[in-house]
PDB file of C-alpha atoms and ligand atoms in Angstrom:
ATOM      1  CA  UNK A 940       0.000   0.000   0.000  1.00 82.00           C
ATOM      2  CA  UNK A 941       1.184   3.468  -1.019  1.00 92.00           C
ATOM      3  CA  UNK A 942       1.308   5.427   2.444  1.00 96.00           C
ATOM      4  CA  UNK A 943       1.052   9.090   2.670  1.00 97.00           C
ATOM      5  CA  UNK A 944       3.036  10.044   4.764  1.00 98.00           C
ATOM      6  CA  UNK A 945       2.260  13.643   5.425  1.00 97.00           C
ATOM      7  CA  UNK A 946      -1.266  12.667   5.645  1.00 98.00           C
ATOM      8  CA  UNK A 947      -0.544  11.029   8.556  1.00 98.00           C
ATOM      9  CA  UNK A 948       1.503  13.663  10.067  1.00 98.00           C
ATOM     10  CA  UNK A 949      -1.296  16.208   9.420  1.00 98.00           C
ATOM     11  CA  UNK A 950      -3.513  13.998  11.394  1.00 98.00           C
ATOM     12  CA  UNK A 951      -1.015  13.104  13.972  1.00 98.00           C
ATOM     13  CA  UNK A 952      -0.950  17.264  14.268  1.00 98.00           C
ATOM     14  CA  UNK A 953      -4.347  17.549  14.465  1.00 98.00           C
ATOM     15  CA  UNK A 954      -4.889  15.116  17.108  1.00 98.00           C
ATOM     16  CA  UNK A 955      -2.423  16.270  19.152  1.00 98.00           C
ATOM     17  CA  UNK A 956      -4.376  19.297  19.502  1.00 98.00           C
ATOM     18  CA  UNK A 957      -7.429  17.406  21.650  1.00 98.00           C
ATOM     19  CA  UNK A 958      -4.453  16.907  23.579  1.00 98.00           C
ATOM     20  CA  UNK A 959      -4.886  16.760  27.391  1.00 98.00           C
ATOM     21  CA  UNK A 960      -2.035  17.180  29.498  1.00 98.00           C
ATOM     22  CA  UNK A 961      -2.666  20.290  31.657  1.00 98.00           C
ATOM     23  CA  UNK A 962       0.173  18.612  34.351  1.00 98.00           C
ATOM     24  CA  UNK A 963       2.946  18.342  31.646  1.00 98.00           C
ATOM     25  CA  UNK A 964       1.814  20.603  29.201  1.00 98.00           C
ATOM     26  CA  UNK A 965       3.409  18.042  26.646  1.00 98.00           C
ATOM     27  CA  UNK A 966       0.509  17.950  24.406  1.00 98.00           C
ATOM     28  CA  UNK A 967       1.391  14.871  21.859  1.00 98.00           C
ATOM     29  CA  UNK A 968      -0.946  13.642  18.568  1.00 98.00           C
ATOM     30  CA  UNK A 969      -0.443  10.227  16.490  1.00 98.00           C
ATOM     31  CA  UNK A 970      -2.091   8.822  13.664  1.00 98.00           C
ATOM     32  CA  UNK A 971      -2.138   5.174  13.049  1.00 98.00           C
ATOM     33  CA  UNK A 972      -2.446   3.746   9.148  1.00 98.00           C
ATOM     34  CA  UNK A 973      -4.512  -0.052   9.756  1.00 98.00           C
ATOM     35  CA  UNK A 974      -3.255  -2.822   7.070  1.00 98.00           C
ATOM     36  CA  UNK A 975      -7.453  -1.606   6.243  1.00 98.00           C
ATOM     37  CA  UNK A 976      -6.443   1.340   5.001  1.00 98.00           C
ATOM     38  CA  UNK A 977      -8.293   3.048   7.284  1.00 98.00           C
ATOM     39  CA  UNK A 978      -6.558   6.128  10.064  1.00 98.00           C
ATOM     40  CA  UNK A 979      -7.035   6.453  13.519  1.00 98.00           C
ATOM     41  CA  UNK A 980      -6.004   9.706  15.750  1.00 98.00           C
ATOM     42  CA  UNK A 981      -4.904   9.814  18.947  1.00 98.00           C
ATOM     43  CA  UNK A 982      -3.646  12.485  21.491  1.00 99.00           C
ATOM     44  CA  UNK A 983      -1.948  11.958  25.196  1.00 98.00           C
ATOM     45  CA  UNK A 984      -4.692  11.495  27.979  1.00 98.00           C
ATOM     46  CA  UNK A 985      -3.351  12.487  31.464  1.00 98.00           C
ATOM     47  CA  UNK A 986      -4.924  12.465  34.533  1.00 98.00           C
ATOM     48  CA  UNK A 987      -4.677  13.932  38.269  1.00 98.00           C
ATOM     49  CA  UNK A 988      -3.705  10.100  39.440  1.00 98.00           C
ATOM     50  CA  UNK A 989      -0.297  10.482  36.961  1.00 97.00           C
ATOM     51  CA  UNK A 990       0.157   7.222  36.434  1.00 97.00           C
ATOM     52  CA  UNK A 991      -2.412   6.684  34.796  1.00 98.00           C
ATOM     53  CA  UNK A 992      -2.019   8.868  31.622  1.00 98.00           C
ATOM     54  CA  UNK A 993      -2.261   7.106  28.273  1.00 98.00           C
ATOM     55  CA  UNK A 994       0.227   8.200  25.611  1.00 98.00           C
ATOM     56  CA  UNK A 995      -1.051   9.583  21.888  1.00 98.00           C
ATOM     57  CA  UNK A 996       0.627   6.594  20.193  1.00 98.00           C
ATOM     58  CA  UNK A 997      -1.537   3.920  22.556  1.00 98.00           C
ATOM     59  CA  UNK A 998      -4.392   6.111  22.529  1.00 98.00           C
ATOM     60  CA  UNK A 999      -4.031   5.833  18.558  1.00 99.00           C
ATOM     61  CA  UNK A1000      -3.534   2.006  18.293  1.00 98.00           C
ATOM     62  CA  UNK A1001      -6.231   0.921  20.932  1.00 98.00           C
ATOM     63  CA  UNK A1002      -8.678   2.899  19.097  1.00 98.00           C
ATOM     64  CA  UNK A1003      -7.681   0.825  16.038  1.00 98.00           C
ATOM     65  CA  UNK A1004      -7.493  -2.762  17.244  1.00 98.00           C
ATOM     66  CA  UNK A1005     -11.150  -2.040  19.261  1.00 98.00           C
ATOM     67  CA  UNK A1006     -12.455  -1.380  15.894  1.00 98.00           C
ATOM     68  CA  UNK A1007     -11.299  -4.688  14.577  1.00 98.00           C
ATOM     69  CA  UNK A1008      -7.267  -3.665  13.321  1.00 98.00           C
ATOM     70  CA  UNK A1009      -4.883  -6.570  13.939  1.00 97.00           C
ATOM     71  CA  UNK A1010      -2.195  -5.072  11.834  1.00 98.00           C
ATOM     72  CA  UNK A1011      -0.583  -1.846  11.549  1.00 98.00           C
ATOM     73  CA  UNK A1012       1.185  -0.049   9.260  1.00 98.00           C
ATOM     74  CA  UNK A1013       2.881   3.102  10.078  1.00 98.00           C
ATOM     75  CA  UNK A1014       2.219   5.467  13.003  1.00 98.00           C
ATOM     76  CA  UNK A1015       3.335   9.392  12.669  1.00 98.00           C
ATOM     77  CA  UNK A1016       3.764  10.976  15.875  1.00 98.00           C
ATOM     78  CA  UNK A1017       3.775  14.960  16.474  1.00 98.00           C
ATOM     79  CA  UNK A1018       4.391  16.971  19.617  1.00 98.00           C
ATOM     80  CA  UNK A1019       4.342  21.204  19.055  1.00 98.00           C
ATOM     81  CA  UNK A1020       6.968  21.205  22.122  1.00 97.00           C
ATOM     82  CA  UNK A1021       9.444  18.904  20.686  1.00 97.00           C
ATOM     83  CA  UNK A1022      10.931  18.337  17.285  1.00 96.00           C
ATOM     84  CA  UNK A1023      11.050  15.087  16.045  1.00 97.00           C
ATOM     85  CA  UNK A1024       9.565  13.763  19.079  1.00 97.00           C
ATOM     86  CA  UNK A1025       9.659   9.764  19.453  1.00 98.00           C
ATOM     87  CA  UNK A1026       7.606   7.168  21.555  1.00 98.00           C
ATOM     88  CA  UNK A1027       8.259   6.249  24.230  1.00 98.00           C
ATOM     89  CA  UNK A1028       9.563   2.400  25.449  1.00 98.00           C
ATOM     90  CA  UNK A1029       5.751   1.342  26.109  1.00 98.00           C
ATOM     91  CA  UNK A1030       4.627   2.574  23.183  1.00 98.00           C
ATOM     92  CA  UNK A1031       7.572   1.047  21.423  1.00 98.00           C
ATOM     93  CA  UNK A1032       6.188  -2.674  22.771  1.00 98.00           C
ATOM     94  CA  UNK A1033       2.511  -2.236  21.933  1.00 98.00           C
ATOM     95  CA  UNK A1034       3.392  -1.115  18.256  1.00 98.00           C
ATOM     96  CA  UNK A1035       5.062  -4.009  18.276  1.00 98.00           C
ATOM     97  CA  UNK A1036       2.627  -6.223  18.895  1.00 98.00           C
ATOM     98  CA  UNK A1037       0.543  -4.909  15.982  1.00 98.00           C
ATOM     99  CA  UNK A1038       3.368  -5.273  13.162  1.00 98.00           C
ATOM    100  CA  UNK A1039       2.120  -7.525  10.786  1.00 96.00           C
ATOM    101  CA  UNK A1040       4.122  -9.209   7.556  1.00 95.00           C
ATOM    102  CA  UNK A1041       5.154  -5.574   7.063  1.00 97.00           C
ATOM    103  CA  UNK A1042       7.116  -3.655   9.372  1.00 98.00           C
ATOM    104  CA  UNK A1043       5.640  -0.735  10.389  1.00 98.00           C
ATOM    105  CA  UNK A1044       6.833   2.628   9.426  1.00 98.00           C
ATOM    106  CA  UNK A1045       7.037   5.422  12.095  1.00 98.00           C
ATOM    107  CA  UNK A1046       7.300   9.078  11.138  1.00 98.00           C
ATOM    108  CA  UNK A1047       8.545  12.207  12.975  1.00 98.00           C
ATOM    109  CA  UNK A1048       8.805  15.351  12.094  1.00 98.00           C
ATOM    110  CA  UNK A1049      11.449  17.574  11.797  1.00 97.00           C
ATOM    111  CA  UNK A1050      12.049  20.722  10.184  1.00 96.00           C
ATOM    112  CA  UNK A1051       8.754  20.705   8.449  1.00 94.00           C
ATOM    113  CA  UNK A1052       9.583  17.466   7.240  1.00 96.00           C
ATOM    114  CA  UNK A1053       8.215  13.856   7.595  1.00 97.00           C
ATOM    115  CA  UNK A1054      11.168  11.237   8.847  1.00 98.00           C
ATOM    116  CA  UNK A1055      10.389   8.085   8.154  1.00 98.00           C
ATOM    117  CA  UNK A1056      12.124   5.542  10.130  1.00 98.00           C
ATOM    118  CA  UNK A1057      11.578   1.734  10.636  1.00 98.00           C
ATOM    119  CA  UNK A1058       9.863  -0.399  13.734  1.00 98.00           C
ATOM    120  CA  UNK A1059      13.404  -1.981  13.915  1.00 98.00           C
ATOM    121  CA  UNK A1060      15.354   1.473  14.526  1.00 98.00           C
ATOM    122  CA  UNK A1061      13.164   1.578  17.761  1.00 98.00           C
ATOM    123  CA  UNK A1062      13.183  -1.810  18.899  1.00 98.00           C
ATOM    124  CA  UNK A1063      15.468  -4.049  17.935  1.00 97.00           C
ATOM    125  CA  UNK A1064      14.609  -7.675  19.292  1.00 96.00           C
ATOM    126  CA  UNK A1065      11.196  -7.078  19.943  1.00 96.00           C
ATOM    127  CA  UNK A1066       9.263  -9.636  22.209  1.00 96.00           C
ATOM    128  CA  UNK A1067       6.457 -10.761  20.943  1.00 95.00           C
ATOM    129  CA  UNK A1068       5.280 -14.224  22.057  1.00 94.00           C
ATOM    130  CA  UNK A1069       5.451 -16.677  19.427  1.00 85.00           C
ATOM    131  CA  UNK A1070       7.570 -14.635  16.929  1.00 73.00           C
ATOM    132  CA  UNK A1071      10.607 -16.899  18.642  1.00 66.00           C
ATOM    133  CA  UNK A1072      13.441 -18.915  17.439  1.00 62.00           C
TER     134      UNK A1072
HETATM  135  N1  THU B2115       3.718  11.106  25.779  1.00 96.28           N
HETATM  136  C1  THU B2115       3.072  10.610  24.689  1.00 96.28           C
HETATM  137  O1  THU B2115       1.896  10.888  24.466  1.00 96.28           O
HETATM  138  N2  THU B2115       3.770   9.807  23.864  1.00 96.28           N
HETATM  139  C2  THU B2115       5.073   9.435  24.041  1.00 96.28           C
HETATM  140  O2  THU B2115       5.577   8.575  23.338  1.00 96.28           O
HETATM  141  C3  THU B2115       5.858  10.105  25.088  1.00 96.28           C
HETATM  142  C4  THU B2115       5.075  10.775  26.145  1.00 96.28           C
HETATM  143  C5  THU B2115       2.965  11.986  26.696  1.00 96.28           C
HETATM  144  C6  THU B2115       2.671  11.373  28.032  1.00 96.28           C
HETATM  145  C7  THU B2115       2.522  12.604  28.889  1.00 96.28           C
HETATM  146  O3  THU B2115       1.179  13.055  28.818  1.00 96.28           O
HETATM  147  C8  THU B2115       3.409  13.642  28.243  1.00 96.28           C
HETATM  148  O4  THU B2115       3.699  13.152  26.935  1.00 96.28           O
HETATM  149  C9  THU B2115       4.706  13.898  28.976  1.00 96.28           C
HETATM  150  O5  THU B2115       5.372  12.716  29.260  1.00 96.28           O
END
């Protein structure tokens, strides 16, 4: 599938603006691409117990696999406080799960530009059970 890249990041940027994060003021977007086709948004979720905030990127893919994704595809993540901003390690691990035959493409931004990087650059050696030797 063809992705567009700065599709994604447009929605990743527009998400991140339902951002709530009034303790870190970190607002962060993402926008997932399904093996569907279909795009899901996403935006950091924090809350007065801090532990339990949900980051943009999970936000993103748990919308997609509760409306029946298995597979994703790429994920573009954009934060207006920090260039080129990446996920984090939990993030990192539930992307992971979701990479399909393809390896899923993850896109920053950085001087008005989309970087696109691979799954691998992020997490080497992945865990994932039944992916094993
Ligand atoms: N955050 C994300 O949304 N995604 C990441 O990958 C890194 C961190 C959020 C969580 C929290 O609301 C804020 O950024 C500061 O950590």
């Amino acid at each position: 599938m063809e992705i567009d890249y700065n599709l994604l990041m447009l929605t990743a940027k527009e998400a991140s603006k339902m951002s709530y994060s009034p303790f870190s003021k970190f607002a962060v977007g993402a926008a997932v691409l399904a093996k569907s086709g279909k795009v899901y948004s996403g935006c950091n979720i924090e809350n007065s117990s801090f532990g339990m905030t949900v980051c943009a990127e999970r936000c993103a893919i748990f919308k997609a696999v509760s409306e029946g994704e298995k597979e994703i595809l790429a994920v573009a993540i954009y934060s207006p406080n920090e260039e080129d901003c990446y996920p984090c390690g939990a993030c990192r691990q539930v992307m992971y799960e979701f990479q399909g035959d393809e390896e899923i493409n993850i896109i920053t931004e950085k001087e008005g530009k989309a970087i696109v990087r691979k799954m691998r650059d992020f997490l080497p050696f992945g865990f994932k059970i039944g992916s094993g030797v």
